[in-house]
Amino acid sequence: NPADAETNLRFQTESAGQIEINIITQSGRMVFKNAYQTNGGVPEEILINTSSWGSGAYFALFKATVNGKSESKLVKIAVVH
């Protein structure tokens, strides 16, 4: 479903660690960047305010680091106002 004023990003790590979320436009402009501590073992959600973003496609890069190991995943986000 496309986002309008906000979207939820859900993730889960196997144990406590850190997750960095970077969201960019199709042209490469950064619109969101933040890092969070994770509890691990359960799904967690971050609410992102998208009301000031233009309609279009965005890419969210998740980088999780747990026990010194890192893993990344790219997710597409659609925003429609």
Coordinates of C-alpha atoms in Angstrom, one line a residue:
N1 CA 0.0 0.0 0.0
P2 CA 1.3 3.4 -0.8
A3 CA 2.1 5.8 2.1
D4 CA 0.4 9.2 2.5
A5 CA 1.3 11.1 5.6
E6 CA 3.2 8.3 7.3
T7 CA 4.5 4.7 6.9
N8 CA 5.6 2.0 9.2
L9 CA 8.9 0.2 8.6
R10 CA 9.1 -3.3 10.3
F11 CA 12.2 -5.2 11.0
Q12 CA 13.6 -7.9 13.2
T13 CA 17.1 -8.8 14.3
E14 CA 18.0 -12.2 15.9
S15 CA 19.4 -10.5 19.0
A16 CA 20.0 -7.0 20.4
G17 CA 22.0 -4.7 18.1
Q18 CA 21.7 -1.6 15.9
I19 CA 19.8 -0.8 12.7
E20 CA 20.5 2.1 10.4
I21 CA 17.8 3.3 8.1
N22 CA 18.6 5.5 5.1
I23 CA 15.8 6.5 2.7
I24 CA 16.6 8.1 -0.6
T25 CA 14.7 9.4 -3.7
Q26 CA 15.1 7.8 -7.1
S27 CA 17.5 10.6 -7.9
G28 CA 19.7 9.8 -4.9
R29 CA 18.6 12.6 -2.5
M30 CA 18.6 11.5 1.2
V31 CA 15.2 12.3 2.8
F32 CA 15.6 10.3 6.0
K33 CA 18.6 8.9 8.0
N34 CA 18.6 7.5 11.6
A35 CA 20.0 4.7 13.7
Y36 CA 18.1 2.7 16.4
Q37 CA 19.0 0.2 19.0
T38 CA 17.1 -3.1 18.5
N39 CA 15.9 -5.5 21.2
G40 CA 16.2 -8.5 19.0
G41 CA 14.0 -11.6 18.8
V42 CA 10.7 -9.8 18.1
P43 CA 9.4 -7.7 15.3
E44 CA 9.9 -3.9 15.8
E45 CA 8.4 -1.0 13.9
I46 CA 9.5 2.6 13.2
L47 CA 6.9 5.2 12.2
I48 CA 8.2 7.5 9.5
N49 CA 6.5 10.8 8.7
T50 CA 6.2 11.1 4.9
S51 CA 3.9 14.1 4.7
S52 CA 6.7 16.5 3.5
W53 CA 7.9 14.1 0.8
G54 CA 6.7 14.4 -2.8
S55 CA 4.7 11.7 -4.4
G56 CA 6.9 9.0 -5.9
A57 CA 9.1 6.1 -5.3
Y58 CA 11.7 5.9 -2.6
F59 CA 14.3 3.3 -1.4
A60 CA 14.9 2.4 2.2
L61 CA 18.3 0.8 3.0
F62 CA 18.3 -1.1 6.2
K63 CA 21.7 -2.0 7.7
A64 CA 21.5 -4.2 10.8
T65 CA 24.6 -4.9 12.9
V66 CA 24.4 -7.6 15.6
N67 CA 27.4 -9.1 17.4
G68 CA 29.8 -7.4 14.9
K69 CA 28.1 -8.9 11.8
S70 CA 26.2 -6.6 9.4
E71 CA 23.5 -7.4 6.9
S72 CA 21.7 -5.0 4.5
K73 CA 18.3 -5.0 2.8
L74 CA 16.8 -2.6 0.2
V75 CA 13.0 -2.0 0.3
K76 CA 10.9 0.1 -2.0
I77 CA 8.5 2.7 -0.6
A78 CA 5.7 4.4 -2.6
V79 CA 4.3 7.8 -1.5
V80 CA 1.1 9.1 -2.9
H81 CA -0.6 12.4 -1.7

